[in-house]
Coordinates of C-alpha atoms in Angstrom, one line a residue:
Chain A
M1 CA 70.6 148.5 5.4
N2 CA 67.0 149.5 5.1
R3 CA 67.0 148.6 1.4
Q4 CA 68.3 145.1 2.3
V5 CA 65.3 144.5 4.6
V6 CA 62.9 145.7 1.9
K7 CA 64.6 143.4 -0.6
R8 CA 64.4 140.3 1.8
R9 CA 60.7 141.0 2.5
H10 CA 60.0 141.2 -1.2
R11 CA 62.0 138.1 -2.0
R12 CA 60.0 136.3 0.7
D13 CA 56.7 137.7 -0.8
S14 CA 57.7 136.5 -4.3
F15 CA 58.7 133.0 -3.0
M16 CA 55.4 132.5 -1.2
T17 CA 53.4 133.8 -4.1
A18 CA 55.3 131.4 -6.4
L19 CA 54.7 128.6 -3.9
S20 CA 51.0 129.3 -3.7
L21 CA 50.8 129.4 -7.5
V22 CA 52.6 126.0 -7.7
M23 CA 50.3 124.5 -5.1
T24 CA 47.2 125.7 -6.8
G25 CA 48.5 124.3 -10.1
I26 CA 49.1 120.9 -8.5
V27 CA 45.7 120.8 -6.8
L28 CA 43.8 121.9 -9.9
F29 CA 45.8 119.4 -12.0
T30 CA 45.1 116.6 -9.7
L31 CA 41.4 117.3 -9.3
G32 CA 41.2 117.9 -13.0
S33 CA 42.8 114.5 -13.6
I34 CA 40.3 112.8 -11.3
L35 CA 37.4 114.3 -13.4
F36 CA 39.2 113.5 -16.6
T37 CA 39.8 109.8 -15.8
L38 CA 36.3 109.6 -14.6
I39 CA 34.8 110.9 -17.8
W40 CA 37.2 109.0 -20.0
N41 CA 36.6 105.6 -18.4
G42 CA 33.0 106.3 -17.7
L43 CA 32.0 107.3 -21.2
Q44 CA 33.3 104.0 -22.6
A45 CA 30.9 102.1 -20.4
I46 CA 27.9 104.3 -21.2
R47 CA 25.8 102.3 -23.7
P48 CA 22.1 101.6 -23.9
S49 CA 22.6 98.3 -22.2
L50 CA 23.9 100.1 -19.1
F51 CA 20.4 101.4 -18.5
L52 CA 18.4 98.4 -19.8
E53 CA 20.2 95.3 -18.3
S54 CA 20.8 94.2 -14.7
T55 CA 24.3 93.6 -13.2
P56 CA 25.9 90.6 -15.0
P57 CA 27.9 87.7 -13.4
P58 CA 31.6 88.1 -14.1
G59 CA 32.6 87.7 -17.7
S60 CA 29.5 88.6 -19.4
E61 CA 27.7 91.6 -20.7
G62 CA 25.2 93.5 -18.6
G63 CA 24.3 96.9 -17.3
L64 CA 23.4 98.7 -14.1
A65 CA 19.6 99.0 -14.5
N66 CA 18.7 97.3 -11.2
A67 CA 21.2 99.3 -9.2
I68 CA 20.0 102.6 -10.9
V69 CA 16.4 101.9 -10.0
G70 CA 17.4 100.7 -6.5
S71 CA 19.3 103.9 -5.9
L72 CA 16.5 106.2 -7.2
M73 CA 14.0 104.3 -5.0
M74 CA 16.1 104.5 -1.8
T75 CA 17.1 108.1 -2.4
G76 CA 13.6 109.2 -3.3
L77 CA 11.9 107.6 -0.3
G78 CA 14.8 108.6 2.1
I79 CA 14.3 112.2 1.1
L80 CA 10.5 111.8 1.3
I81 CA 10.8 110.7 4.9
A82 CA 13.5 113.2 5.8
T83 CA 11.8 116.3 4.4
P84 CA 8.9 116.6 6.9
V85 CA 11.2 115.7 9.8
G86 CA 13.7 118.2 8.7
I87 CA 11.3 121.0 7.8
F88 CA 9.3 120.8 11.0
T89 CA 12.3 120.6 13.3
G90 CA 13.9 123.4 11.3
T91 CA 10.7 125.4 11.9
F92 CA 10.7 124.7 15.6
L93 CA 14.3 125.9 15.9
A94 CA 13.8 129.1 13.9
E95 CA 10.2 130.1 15.0
Y96 CA 9.5 128.8 18.4
G97 CA 13.0 128.1 19.9
R98 CA 15.0 131.2 19.4
H99 CA 16.0 131.5 22.9
N100 CA 15.0 128.2 24.3
R101 CA 17.2 125.7 26.1
L102 CA 15.7 122.7 24.2
A103 CA 16.4 124.3 20.9
E104 CA 20.0 125.0 21.8
I105 CA 20.6 121.4 22.6
V106 CA 18.9 120.3 19.4
R107 CA 21.0 122.7 17.4
F108 CA 24.2 121.3 19.0
V109 CA 23.0 117.7 18.3
N110 CA 22.1 118.5 14.8
D111 CA 25.5 120.0 14.2
I112 CA 27.1 116.8 15.4
L113 CA 24.7 114.7 13.3
L114 CA 25.5 116.8 10.3
S115 CA 28.9 115.3 9.8
P116 CA 29.5 112.1 11.7
P117 CA 31.1 109.2 9.9
S118 CA 28.3 108.0 7.7
I119 CA 29.5 104.4 8.4
I120 CA 28.4 105.0 12.0
I121 CA 24.9 105.7 10.6
G122 CA 25.2 102.4 8.9
L123 CA 25.9 100.6 12.2
F124 CA 23.0 102.5 13.9
V125 CA 20.4 101.5 11.4
Y126 CA 21.7 98.0 11.2
G127 CA 21.3 97.8 15.0
I128 CA 17.7 99.0 14.9
V129 CA 16.2 98.0 11.5
V130 CA 18.1 95.1 10.2
I131 CA 18.4 93.3 13.5
G132 CA 14.7 94.2 14.1
M133 CA 13.5 92.9 10.7
G134 CA 15.9 89.9 10.9
H135 CA 17.4 90.5 7.4
F136 CA 19.0 93.2 5.2
S137 CA 16.4 95.2 3.3
G138 CA 15.8 98.3 1.0
W139 CA 13.8 99.8 3.9
A140 CA 16.9 99.8 6.1
G141 CA 18.7 101.6 3.3
V142 CA 16.0 104.1 3.0
I143 CA 16.1 104.8 6.7
A144 CA 19.8 105.1 6.7
L145 CA 19.7 107.6 3.9
A146 CA 16.9 109.6 5.6
V147 CA 19.0 109.8 8.9
I148 CA 21.8 111.3 6.9
A149 CA 19.5 113.8 5.0
V150 CA 17.5 115.0 8.0
P151 CA 20.3 117.2 9.6
I152 CA 21.1 118.9 6.3
I153 CA 17.4 119.8 5.8
I154 CA 17.1 121.0 9.4
R155 CA 20.1 123.2 9.0
T156 CA 19.1 125.0 5.8
T157 CA 15.4 125.3 6.9
E158 CA 16.5 127.0 10.0
D159 CA 19.0 129.2 8.3
M160 CA 16.5 130.3 5.6
L161 CA 13.7 130.9 8.1
S162 CA 16.0 133.0 10.2
L163 CA 16.7 135.2 7.2
V164 CA 12.9 136.1 6.8
P165 CA 12.5 139.6 8.2
D166 CA 10.6 139.8 11.4
A167 CA 8.6 142.8 10.0
L168 CA 6.9 140.3 7.7
R169 CA 5.8 138.2 10.7
E170 CA 4.7 141.2 12.7
A171 CA 2.6 142.5 9.8
G172 CA 0.9 139.2 9.6
A173 CA 0.3 139.2 13.4
A174 CA -1.1 142.6 13.2
L175 CA -3.7 141.5 10.8
G176 CA -4.8 139.0 13.4
T177 CA -3.3 135.9 11.6
P178 CA -2.6 133.0 14.1
R179 CA 1.1 132.1 14.6
W180 CA 0.8 128.9 12.6
M181 CA -0.6 130.7 9.6
V182 CA 2.1 133.3 9.9
I183 CA 4.6 130.5 9.6
T184 CA 2.9 128.5 6.8
R185 CA 1.7 131.3 4.7
I186 CA 4.3 134.0 5.3
S187 CA 7.6 132.5 6.5
Y188 CA 7.5 129.4 4.3
R189 CA 6.7 131.4 1.2
A190 CA 9.5 133.9 1.8
A191 CA 12.0 131.1 2.5
F192 CA 10.7 128.6 -0.1
Q193 CA 13.8 128.7 -2.4
G194 CA 16.2 128.4 0.3
M195 CA 14.4 125.4 1.8
L196 CA 14.2 123.8 -1.6
T197 CA 17.9 124.2 -1.9
G198 CA 18.4 122.4 1.3
I199 CA 16.5 119.6 0.0
L200 CA 18.4 119.4 -3.3
L201 CA 21.7 119.5 -1.3
A202 CA 20.4 116.6 0.8
V203 CA 19.6 114.6 -2.3
A204 CA 23.1 115.3 -3.7
R205 CA 24.7 114.1 -0.5
V206 CA 22.6 111.1 0.0
S207 CA 22.9 109.9 -3.6
G208 CA 26.6 109.3 -3.3
E209 CA 26.6 107.7 0.1
T210 CA 28.1 104.2 0.1
A211 CA 29.2 103.3 3.6
P212 CA 25.7 103.2 5.3
L213 CA 24.3 101.1 2.5
L214 CA 26.8 98.4 3.0
F215 CA 25.1 97.2 6.2
T216 CA 21.6 98.0 5.4
A217 CA 20.5 97.5 1.8
L218 CA 23.4 95.4 1.1
N219 CA 23.2 94.5 -2.7
N220 CA 21.2 92.3 -5.0
Q221 CA 22.5 91.0 -8.2
F222 CA 19.0 90.6 -9.8
W223 CA 16.2 92.9 -10.8
S224 CA 14.1 93.8 -7.8
T225 CA 12.1 96.6 -6.6
N226 CA 11.1 94.7 -3.3
L227 CA 12.0 97.0 -0.4
N228 CA 11.6 94.1 2.0
A229 CA 14.6 92.3 0.5
P230 CA 18.2 93.4 -0.1
L231 CA 18.1 96.0 -2.9
A232 CA 20.8 96.8 -5.5
N233 CA 22.2 100.3 -5.4
L234 CA 24.8 102.2 -7.3
P235 CA 27.3 103.1 -4.7
V236 CA 27.7 99.4 -3.4
V237 CA 27.7 98.0 -7.0
I238 CA 30.5 100.4 -7.8
F239 CA 32.4 99.4 -4.7
Q240 CA 32.1 95.7 -5.4
F241 CA 32.7 95.9 -9.1
A242 CA 35.8 98.2 -8.8
M243 CA 37.4 95.9 -6.3
S244 CA 36.9 92.9 -8.5
P245 CA 39.5 91.5 -10.9
Y246 CA 37.2 91.4 -13.9
D247 CA 37.4 94.0 -16.6
D248 CA 33.8 94.0 -17.5
W249 CA 32.9 94.7 -13.9
R250 CA 35.4 97.5 -13.5
S251 CA 34.2 99.1 -16.7
L252 CA 30.6 99.1 -15.3
A253 CA 32.0 100.5 -12.0
W254 CA 33.4 103.5 -13.9
G255 CA 30.2 103.9 -15.7
G256 CA 28.2 104.0 -12.4
A257 CA 30.8 106.4 -10.9
L258 CA 30.2 108.8 -13.8
L259 CA 26.4 108.6 -13.4
I260 CA 26.6 109.4 -9.7
T261 CA 29.0 112.2 -10.1
T262 CA 27.1 113.8 -12.9
A263 CA 23.9 113.6 -10.8
V264 CA 25.6 115.1 -7.7
L265 CA 27.2 117.9 -9.7
V266 CA 24.0 118.7 -11.5
L267 CA 22.0 118.8 -8.2
N268 CA 24.6 121.1 -6.6
I269 CA 24.5 123.5 -9.6
A270 CA 20.8 123.5 -9.5
A271 CA 20.8 124.3 -5.8
R272 CA 23.2 127.1 -6.5
L273 CA 21.0 128.4 -9.3
T274 CA 17.8 128.4 -7.1
T275 CA 19.5 130.5 -4.4
S276 CA 21.3 132.9 -6.8
K277 CA 18.0 133.7 -8.6
K278 CA 16.6 135.1 -5.3
A279 CA 19.6 137.4 -4.8
Chain B
M1 CA -20.3 124.9 9.1
Q2 CA -17.5 127.1 7.3
K3 CA -17.5 129.2 10.3
D4 CA -17.2 126.4 12.8
R5 CA -14.2 125.1 10.9
Q6 CA -12.5 128.5 11.0
R7 CA -13.2 129.0 14.7
F8 CA -11.8 125.5 15.3
L9 CA -8.6 126.3 13.4
M10 CA -8.2 129.7 15.1
R11 CA -8.4 128.0 18.5
F12 CA -6.5 124.8 18.1
G13 CA -4.4 125.6 15.0
D14 CA -1.6 127.2 17.1
P15 CA -1.1 124.6 19.8
A16 CA -1.4 121.8 17.2
F17 CA 1.2 123.2 14.8
R18 CA 3.5 124.0 17.7
S19 CA 3.2 120.5 19.1
L20 CA 3.7 119.0 15.6
T21 CA 7.1 120.8 15.3
L22 CA 8.0 120.0 18.8
A23 CA 7.3 116.4 18.2
F24 CA 9.7 116.3 15.3
T25 CA 12.3 118.1 17.2
L26 CA 12.1 115.6 20.0
L27 CA 12.4 112.8 17.4
V28 CA 15.6 114.2 16.3
L29 CA 16.9 114.3 19.9
M30 CA 15.7 110.8 20.3
M31 CA 17.6 109.8 17.2
M32 CA 20.9 111.0 18.7
G33 CA 20.1 109.2 22.0
A34 CA 19.2 105.9 20.1
L35 CA 22.5 106.3 18.2
V36 CA 24.5 106.4 21.3
Y37 CA 22.4 103.5 22.8
V38 CA 22.7 101.2 19.9
L39 CA 26.5 101.7 19.7
I40 CA 26.9 100.9 23.4
E41 CA 24.4 98.2 23.5
G42 CA 25.9 96.6 20.4
S43 CA 29.4 96.6 21.6
W44 CA 28.6 95.6 25.1
P45 CA 29.5 91.8 24.8
A46 CA 33.0 92.8 23.6
L47 CA 33.4 95.7 26.1
R48 CA 32.3 93.4 29.0
I49 CA 35.1 90.9 28.1
F50 CA 37.9 93.3 27.2
G51 CA 37.1 96.2 29.3
P52 CA 38.5 99.7 28.6
A53 CA 41.7 97.9 27.5
F54 CA 39.9 97.2 24.2
V55 CA 41.0 100.6 23.1
W56 CA 44.8 100.1 23.5
T57 CA 45.2 96.4 23.1
S58 CA 46.3 95.1 19.7
G59 CA 45.3 91.9 18.2
W60 CA 42.4 91.0 15.8
N61 CA 41.9 87.3 15.8
P62 CA 38.4 86.0 14.8
V63 CA 39.4 82.4 15.5
T64 CA 40.5 82.9 19.1
E65 CA 37.9 85.7 19.5
H66 CA 40.6 88.0 20.8
F67 CA 40.1 91.6 19.7
G68 CA 41.6 95.1 20.3
A69 CA 41.0 98.5 18.7
F70 CA 44.5 99.6 18.8
V71 CA 45.7 98.7 15.3
P72 CA 42.7 100.2 13.5
L73 CA 42.7 103.2 15.7
V74 CA 46.3 104.0 15.0
G75 CA 45.7 103.5 11.3
T76 CA 42.9 106.0 11.5
L77 CA 45.1 108.5 13.2
I78 CA 48.1 108.0 11.0
T79 CA 46.1 108.2 7.7
S80 CA 44.3 111.4 9.0
F81 CA 47.6 112.9 10.1
I82 CA 49.1 112.4 6.6
A83 CA 45.8 113.8 5.1
M84 CA 46.2 117.0 7.3
L85 CA 49.9 117.2 6.5
I86 CA 48.9 117.5 2.8
G87 CA 45.5 119.1 3.2
V88 CA 46.3 122.0 5.4
P89 CA 49.3 123.6 3.7
F90 CA 47.7 123.1 0.3
S91 CA 44.4 124.6 1.4
F92 CA 46.2 127.5 2.8
G93 CA 48.2 128.0 -0.5
L94 CA 45.0 127.8 -2.4
A95 CA 43.1 130.2 -0.2
F96 CA 46.1 132.6 -0.3
F97 CA 45.9 132.4 -4.1
L98 CA 42.1 132.8 -4.3
T99 CA 41.9 135.8 -2.0
E100 CA 45.1 137.8 -2.8
I101 CA 46.7 136.7 -6.1
C102 CA 44.1 135.5 -8.5
P103 CA 42.8 138.0 -11.0
H104 CA 39.2 139.0 -9.9
P105 CA 37.2 137.7 -12.8
L106 CA 38.6 134.2 -12.2
R107 CA 38.1 134.2 -8.4
Q108 CA 34.5 133.3 -8.2
P109 CA 34.6 130.5 -10.9
I110 CA 37.5 128.8 -9.3
A111 CA 36.0 129.1 -5.8
I112 CA 32.8 127.6 -7.2
A113 CA 34.7 124.8 -8.9
I114 CA 36.4 123.9 -5.6
E115 CA 33.1 124.0 -3.7
L116 CA 31.7 121.6 -6.3
L117 CA 34.6 119.3 -5.8
A118 CA 33.9 119.2 -2.2
A119 CA 30.6 117.7 -3.1
V120 CA 31.9 114.8 -5.2
P121 CA 31.2 111.4 -3.5
S122 CA 34.2 110.0 -1.6
I123 CA 33.8 106.7 -3.5
I124 CA 35.0 108.6 -6.6
Y125 CA 38.2 109.6 -4.9
G126 CA 38.7 106.0 -3.8
I127 CA 38.2 104.4 -7.3
W128 CA 40.6 107.1 -8.8
G129 CA 43.1 106.2 -6.1
L130 CA 42.8 102.5 -6.8
F131 CA 43.1 102.6 -10.6
V132 CA 45.3 105.6 -11.3
L133 CA 47.3 106.6 -8.3
A134 CA 48.0 103.1 -6.9
P135 CA 49.8 101.8 -10.2
L136 CA 51.7 105.1 -10.3
F137 CA 52.8 104.6 -6.7
Q138 CA 53.8 101.1 -7.2
H139 CA 55.9 101.6 -10.3
D140 CA 57.4 105.1 -9.8
V141 CA 56.7 106.9 -6.5
E142 CA 57.4 104.1 -3.9
P143 CA 60.6 102.6 -5.6
F144 CA 61.9 106.1 -5.6
L145 CA 61.0 106.8 -1.9
I146 CA 62.5 103.5 -0.9
A147 CA 65.7 104.2 -2.8
T148 CA 66.1 107.7 -1.4
L149 CA 64.4 108.3 1.9
G150 CA 64.6 104.6 2.8
N151 CA 68.3 105.0 3.5
V152 CA 68.0 108.0 5.7
P153 CA 68.4 107.1 9.3
V154 CA 65.3 107.4 11.5
I155 CA 63.0 108.5 8.7
G156 CA 64.1 105.5 6.7
M157 CA 62.0 103.2 8.8
F158 CA 58.8 104.8 7.4
F159 CA 59.8 103.9 4.0
Q160 CA 60.6 100.2 4.0
G161 CA 59.4 97.1 2.3
P162 CA 58.2 96.2 -1.1
P163 CA 56.4 98.8 -3.3
I164 CA 52.9 97.5 -3.6
G165 CA 51.0 100.8 -4.2
I166 CA 48.2 100.4 -1.8
G167 CA 49.0 101.1 1.8
M168 CA 48.8 103.8 4.6
L169 CA 50.7 106.4 2.6
L170 CA 48.3 106.2 -0.4
A171 CA 45.3 106.2 1.8
G172 CA 46.5 109.3 3.6
I173 CA 47.2 111.1 0.3
I174 CA 43.8 110.2 -1.1
L175 CA 42.2 111.4 2.2
G176 CA 44.2 114.6 1.9
L177 CA 43.0 115.2 -1.6
M178 CA 39.4 114.6 -0.5
V179 CA 39.3 117.0 2.4
L180 CA 41.3 119.7 0.5
P181 CA 38.4 121.3 -1.3
F182 CA 36.4 121.3 1.8
I183 CA 39.1 123.0 4.0
T184 CA 39.9 125.4 1.2
A185 CA 36.3 126.4 0.9
V186 CA 36.1 127.1 4.6
M187 CA 39.4 129.1 4.8
R188 CA 38.5 131.1 1.7
E189 CA 35.2 132.1 3.3
V190 CA 36.8 133.2 6.6
F191 CA 39.6 135.0 4.7
V192 CA 37.0 136.9 2.6
S193 CA 35.2 137.9 5.9
V194 CA 38.1 139.9 7.1
P195 CA 37.1 143.6 6.9
A196 CA 38.6 145.3 3.9
V197 CA 39.7 148.2 6.1
L198 CA 42.2 145.9 7.9
R199 CA 43.7 144.7 4.6
E200 CA 43.8 148.2 3.0
S201 CA 45.6 149.6 6.1
A202 CA 48.2 146.9 6.0
Y203 CA 48.8 147.5 2.3
G204 CA 48.8 151.3 3.0
L205 CA 51.7 150.7 5.5
G206 CA 53.6 149.0 2.8
A207 CA 53.1 145.5 3.6
T208 CA 53.7 142.8 1.0
R209 CA 50.9 140.4 0.0
W210 CA 52.4 137.6 2.0
E211 CA 52.7 139.8 5.1
V212 CA 49.1 140.9 4.7
V213 CA 48.0 137.3 4.8
W214 CA 50.4 135.9 7.3
R215 CA 50.4 138.8 9.8
V216 CA 46.9 140.4 9.4
V217 CA 44.5 138.1 7.8
L218 CA 45.5 134.8 9.4
P219 CA 45.7 136.2 13.1
Y220 CA 42.4 137.9 12.5
C221 CA 40.6 134.7 11.6
R222 CA 42.8 132.1 13.2
K223 CA 39.8 130.7 15.1
G224 CA 37.9 130.1 11.9
V225 CA 40.9 128.6 10.2
V226 CA 41.4 126.1 13.0
G227 CA 37.7 125.3 13.0
G228 CA 37.8 124.6 9.3
V229 CA 40.8 122.3 9.8
M230 CA 39.1 120.5 12.6
L231 CA 36.0 119.9 10.5
G232 CA 38.3 118.5 7.7
L233 CA 40.0 116.3 10.3
G234 CA 36.6 115.1 11.4
R235 CA 35.8 114.1 7.9
A236 CA 39.1 112.3 7.4
L237 CA 38.8 110.3 10.6
G238 CA 35.5 108.9 9.6
E239 CA 36.0 108.6 5.9
T240 CA 35.2 105.1 4.7
M241 CA 35.0 104.6 0.9
A242 CA 38.1 106.7 -0.1
V243 CA 40.2 104.7 2.3
T244 CA 38.7 101.2 2.0
F245 CA 39.7 101.0 -1.7
V246 CA 43.5 101.6 -1.1
I247 CA 44.4 100.7 2.5
G248 CA 44.8 97.0 1.9
N249 CA 42.9 95.9 5.1
A250 CA 45.7 94.3 7.1
H251 CA 45.3 94.1 10.8
H252 CA 48.9 94.5 11.3
L253 CA 51.0 97.4 12.6
S254 CA 54.1 98.3 10.7
T255 CA 56.4 101.3 11.0
S256 CA 56.5 101.5 7.3
L257 CA 53.9 103.8 5.7
L258 CA 54.2 101.8 2.5
A259 CA 52.8 98.7 4.1
P260 CA 49.1 97.9 4.0
G261 CA 47.1 98.6 7.1
T262 CA 43.6 99.3 8.1
T263 CA 41.5 102.1 9.7
I264 CA 38.4 101.8 11.8
S265 CA 36.0 102.6 9.0
A266 CA 37.8 100.3 6.5
A267 CA 37.7 97.4 8.9
L268 CA 34.0 98.0 9.5
A269 CA 33.3 98.2 5.7
N270 CA 35.2 95.2 5.0
E271 CA 34.3 92.8 7.8
F272 CA 31.0 93.8 9.3
T273 CA 28.7 91.9 7.0
E274 CA 30.9 88.8 7.1
A275 CA 31.5 88.7 10.8
D276 CA 30.2 85.7 12.6
G277 CA 30.0 85.2 16.3
V278 CA 28.7 87.5 18.9
I279 CA 32.1 88.8 20.1
Y280 CA 33.4 89.5 16.6
T281 CA 30.3 91.6 15.7
A282 CA 30.3 93.3 19.1
S283 CA 34.1 94.2 18.6
L284 CA 33.4 95.8 15.3
V285 CA 30.5 97.8 16.8
G286 CA 33.0 98.7 19.5
L287 CA 35.3 100.1 16.9
G288 CA 32.4 102.1 15.7
L289 CA 32.0 103.5 19.2
V290 CA 35.6 104.5 19.5
L291 CA 35.4 106.3 16.1
F292 CA 32.1 108.0 17.1
V293 CA 33.7 109.3 20.4
L294 CA 36.7 110.5 18.6
T295 CA 34.9 112.4 15.8
F296 CA 32.4 113.8 18.3
F297 CA 35.1 115.6 20.1
V298 CA 36.9 116.9 17.0
L299 CA 33.7 118.0 15.4
A300 CA 32.5 119.7 18.6
I301 CA 35.7 121.6 19.0
G302 CA 35.7 122.6 15.3
K303 CA 32.1 123.9 15.5
R304 CA 32.8 125.9 18.6
M305 CA 35.9 127.5 17.0
L306 CA 33.9 128.4 13.8
L307 CA 31.2 129.8 15.8
G308 CA 33.5 131.8 17.9
S309 CA 35.1 133.3 14.8
A310 CA 31.8 134.2 13.3
K311 CA 30.7 136.0 16.6
G312 CA 33.9 137.2 18.3
G313 CA 35.8 138.8 15.4
L314 CA 38.9 140.3 16.8
A315 CA 38.7 138.4 20.2

């Protein structure tokens, strides 16, 4: 009888192992297929004109130059705004607010802001900036992206500063260094790589965001670098072109999708490399 | 001169730096406050007319200016439910594979690959769903489902109507695929955090691999697992781009999962910039408010659970 029980247990084990293998196989195959179709279709759209010409009207040749530049501008400026906000807030949480009621509340708020639906951020910035200015604009897009990037930078800054051993801070204080110098000269230096990783991850996250840009930067079919007017950007162009019935547009959408994915993956790998070097 | 400057910095450097960081911290707090305020203020014209019934009334008619959140809300819940139905078991299978079965040299590379996939922008999943999965569903999967499950009593009503590819079922599946790498990454992390002693003693008693995972690892870190699932659910509820591509944007409630529908985020993405009229826009912002409240609770519970698992251990 005992042998039967053992047999049954082993049968169940083999079954579950096999099921897990099959599931892993299905998932890896599907995700692999996503990457494969993306590269296959994307590469066909990659030509010099993709980077040199602006988005075309349906049925004619063109590229994504205006969208690429718009995306770079908005991502760059968004991160430029988000970085000081994120780093100083992270500093407050890790250095001044370890056992502080305000810091606890901000930590909770930040966790919520870390992953709300990004479309809500779009609504929020629409309500403040777009209605305030009276029209859609590149600046509204910049602010929307900054709002998404800030919580990520806060979180990594706080985590990385918390990893800095207190002995270092105490050593600094023992030499008579004021607190702010301990933070800027000792803590920041020790946590530099980790904080840089946080910023890289924020760039990666922000550069693929589509939903918040729909209501803020909108889109612009023509070449423009004016942040006071609607600004073209890759995600929204991909969205519009992919949903269109025109083959040229769809092909460009795949090209743009490949560009964004490559950028996001490269940034993530770079972030990984900066942290692993430290270890 | 040099000395004066130094003395000045010694004296005022600290309070200045502290106030600077405090100011930015308060700014973040204000941002959250402003977010809630903008959502409530923006949806006020609609909420004043429809009252709390806005949440459970159906109807979406820009001409008569009659709006209710029920249909998009149900769409959001159904697609997220399908996503979890797919995402959770598959993530568990993957985490089981990665922590117990997979040969050691392969574990790290596969885990990293899955974490990278969690970072792929959702618009990529959406575009793949539209161009690859939708035709496949239209020509092969859905006719098959209609021919087989469509005739089964009770379940059959979920699989009725013409096979058009895009619809609730496809949207749910794409969502499931999208949250899968994310949930897997969290599950793997909490599985790995289980002390080796526990695992080894279970194996020492003669437990099989499955028994170790099901009876020892999972109970030990169930809070972390539930937390990870909740965070995944939070993502699925608010996901916009992956869904907007394949949902069909129809404000119409159908029992069939093959029919096109809409979700809160898809309705916002499709209609917000085109909405004219105060009530129409306010109703859309109202949808956003409903979504925000929903995800707020799901995320807050998920974070609590993950935090509890990190601190509590055996508790």
